[in-house]
PDB file of C-alpha atoms in Angstrom:
ATOM      1  CA  UNK A   1       7.524   7.407  -8.635  1.00 68.00           C
ATOM      2  CA  UNK A   2       4.610   4.989  -9.041  1.00 73.00           C
ATOM      3  CA  UNK A   3       6.984   2.017  -9.034  1.00 81.00           C
ATOM      4  CA  UNK A   4       8.512   3.164  -5.738  1.00 94.00           C
ATOM      5  CA  UNK A   5       5.052   3.495  -4.176  1.00 95.00           C
ATOM      6  CA  UNK A   6       4.134   0.047  -5.456  1.00 95.00           C
ATOM      7  CA  UNK A   7       7.285  -1.459  -3.988  1.00 96.00           C
ATOM      8  CA  UNK A   8       6.627   0.176  -0.628  1.00 97.00           C
ATOM      9  CA  UNK A   9       3.033  -1.120  -0.671  1.00 97.00           C
ATOM     10  CA  UNK A  10       4.377  -4.632  -1.185  1.00 96.00           C
ATOM     11  CA  UNK A  11       6.886  -4.182   1.638  1.00 97.00           C
ATOM     12  CA  UNK A  12       4.229  -2.892   4.010  1.00 97.00           C
ATOM     13  CA  UNK A  13       1.788  -5.697   3.242  1.00 97.00           C
ATOM     14  CA  UNK A  14       4.614  -8.161   3.877  1.00 97.00           C
ATOM     15  CA  UNK A  15       5.532  -6.414   7.140  1.00 96.00           C
ATOM     16  CA  UNK A  16       1.923  -6.811   8.262  1.00 97.00           C
ATOM     17  CA  UNK A  17       1.762 -10.430   7.148  1.00 97.00           C
ATOM     18  CA  UNK A  18      -0.907  -9.739   4.533  1.00 97.00           C
ATOM     19  CA  UNK A  19      -1.141 -11.377   1.150  1.00 96.00           C
ATOM     20  CA  UNK A  20      -2.053  -9.228  -1.824  1.00 94.00           C
ATOM     21  CA  UNK A  21      -5.521 -10.740  -1.772  1.00 96.00           C
ATOM     22  CA  UNK A  22      -5.966  -9.866   1.913  1.00 97.00           C
ATOM     23  CA  UNK A  23      -4.695  -6.317   1.422  1.00 97.00           C
ATOM     24  CA  UNK A  24      -6.989  -5.827  -1.567  1.00 97.00           C
ATOM     25  CA  UNK A  25      -9.993  -7.120   0.370  1.00 97.00           C
ATOM     26  CA  UNK A  26      -9.055  -4.922   3.330  1.00 96.00           C
ATOM     27  CA  UNK A  27      -9.295  -1.756   1.272  1.00 97.00           C
ATOM     28  CA  UNK A  28     -12.184  -2.886  -0.913  1.00 96.00           C
ATOM     29  CA  UNK A  29     -10.429  -3.228  -4.255  1.00 97.00           C
ATOM     30  CA  UNK A  30      -9.947  -6.161  -6.577  1.00 97.00           C
ATOM     31  CA  UNK A  31      -6.830  -8.317  -6.570  1.00 97.00           C
ATOM     32  CA  UNK A  32      -6.124  -7.025 -10.082  1.00 97.00           C
ATOM     33  CA  UNK A  33      -6.207  -3.417  -8.861  1.00 97.00           C
ATOM     34  CA  UNK A  34      -3.839  -4.326  -6.014  1.00 97.00           C
ATOM     35  CA  UNK A  35      -1.469  -5.904  -8.553  1.00 97.00           C
ATOM     36  CA  UNK A  36      -1.580  -2.667 -10.580  1.00 96.00           C
ATOM     37  CA  UNK A  37      -0.690  -0.722  -7.423  1.00 96.00           C
ATOM     38  CA  UNK A  38       2.242  -3.000  -6.611  1.00 95.00           C
ATOM     39  CA  UNK A  39       3.491  -2.917 -10.214  1.00 95.00           C
ATOM     40  CA  UNK A  40       3.393   0.871 -10.297  1.00 93.00           C
ATOM     41  CA  UNK A  41       0.805   0.932 -13.059  1.00 94.00           C
ATOM     42  CA  UNK A  42      -1.582   2.968 -10.904  1.00 94.00           C
ATOM     43  CA  UNK A  43      -1.627   4.546  -7.463  1.00 94.00           C
ATOM     44  CA  UNK A  44      -4.137   4.229  -4.636  1.00 96.00           C
ATOM     45  CA  UNK A  45      -6.397   7.235  -4.174  1.00 96.00           C
ATOM     46  CA  UNK A  46      -7.014   9.066  -0.899  1.00 97.00           C
ATOM     47  CA  UNK A  47      -9.845   6.727   0.116  1.00 97.00           C
ATOM     48  CA  UNK A  48      -7.636   3.666  -0.445  1.00 97.00           C
ATOM     49  CA  UNK A  49      -4.788   5.291   1.494  1.00 97.00           C
ATOM     50  CA  UNK A  50      -7.125   6.001   4.416  1.00 98.00           C
ATOM     51  CA  UNK A  51      -8.231   2.359   4.387  1.00 98.00           C
ATOM     52  CA  UNK A  52      -4.599   1.220   4.259  1.00 98.00           C
ATOM     53  CA  UNK A  53      -3.941   3.342   7.326  1.00 97.00           C
ATOM     54  CA  UNK A  54      -6.751   1.546   9.166  1.00 97.00           C
ATOM     55  CA  UNK A  55      -5.144  -1.790   8.235  1.00 97.00           C
ATOM     56  CA  UNK A  56      -1.903  -0.648   9.868  1.00 97.00           C
ATOM     57  CA  UNK A  57       0.083   0.423   6.796  1.00 97.00           C
ATOM     58  CA  UNK A  58       2.579   3.232   7.359  1.00 97.00           C
ATOM     59  CA  UNK A  59       0.991   5.515   4.759  1.00 97.00           C
ATOM     60  CA  UNK A  60       3.668   8.195   5.171  1.00 96.00           C
ATOM     61  CA  UNK A  61       6.244   5.564   4.222  1.00 96.00           C
ATOM     62  CA  UNK A  62       4.175   4.362   1.260  1.00 96.00           C
ATOM     63  CA  UNK A  63       3.909   7.887  -0.129  1.00 95.00           C
ATOM     64  CA  UNK A  64       7.286   9.418   0.764  1.00 95.00           C
ATOM     65  CA  UNK A  65       9.635   6.585   1.676  1.00 94.00           C
ATOM     66  CA  UNK A  66      10.083   8.024   5.187  1.00 93.00           C
ATOM     67  CA  UNK A  67       8.889   5.995   8.166  1.00 93.00           C
ATOM     68  CA  UNK A  68       6.382   7.466  10.605  1.00 89.00           C
ATOM     69  CA  UNK A  69       7.840   8.207  14.001  1.00 81.00           C
ATOM     70  CA  UNK A  70       5.068   6.086  15.577  1.00 66.00           C
ATOM     71  CA  UNK A  71       6.382   2.875  13.994  1.00 61.00           C
TER      72      UNK A  71
END
C-alpha cells in the first residue's frame, strides 16, 4: 500500500512539473523525507496531505488511486 502511494506521489509531482526537492519544500519536509514517501518507506501525514492539496496534488488519487472529478 505504501509503495502505491509513493508511486502516485511521484506521478503527481511529475504531472505538476515539480521536482522532488520542490515538492518537499512546498510541504515543508526534507528531501530525504520526500524520498521515503516516494519509496513507500513512510507515508505523508494529514498535515502533509493538506499541504499537497494546496500545491495542486490530487490527494484523493494519491490515497486511493481514483482521480478526483475536478481534475
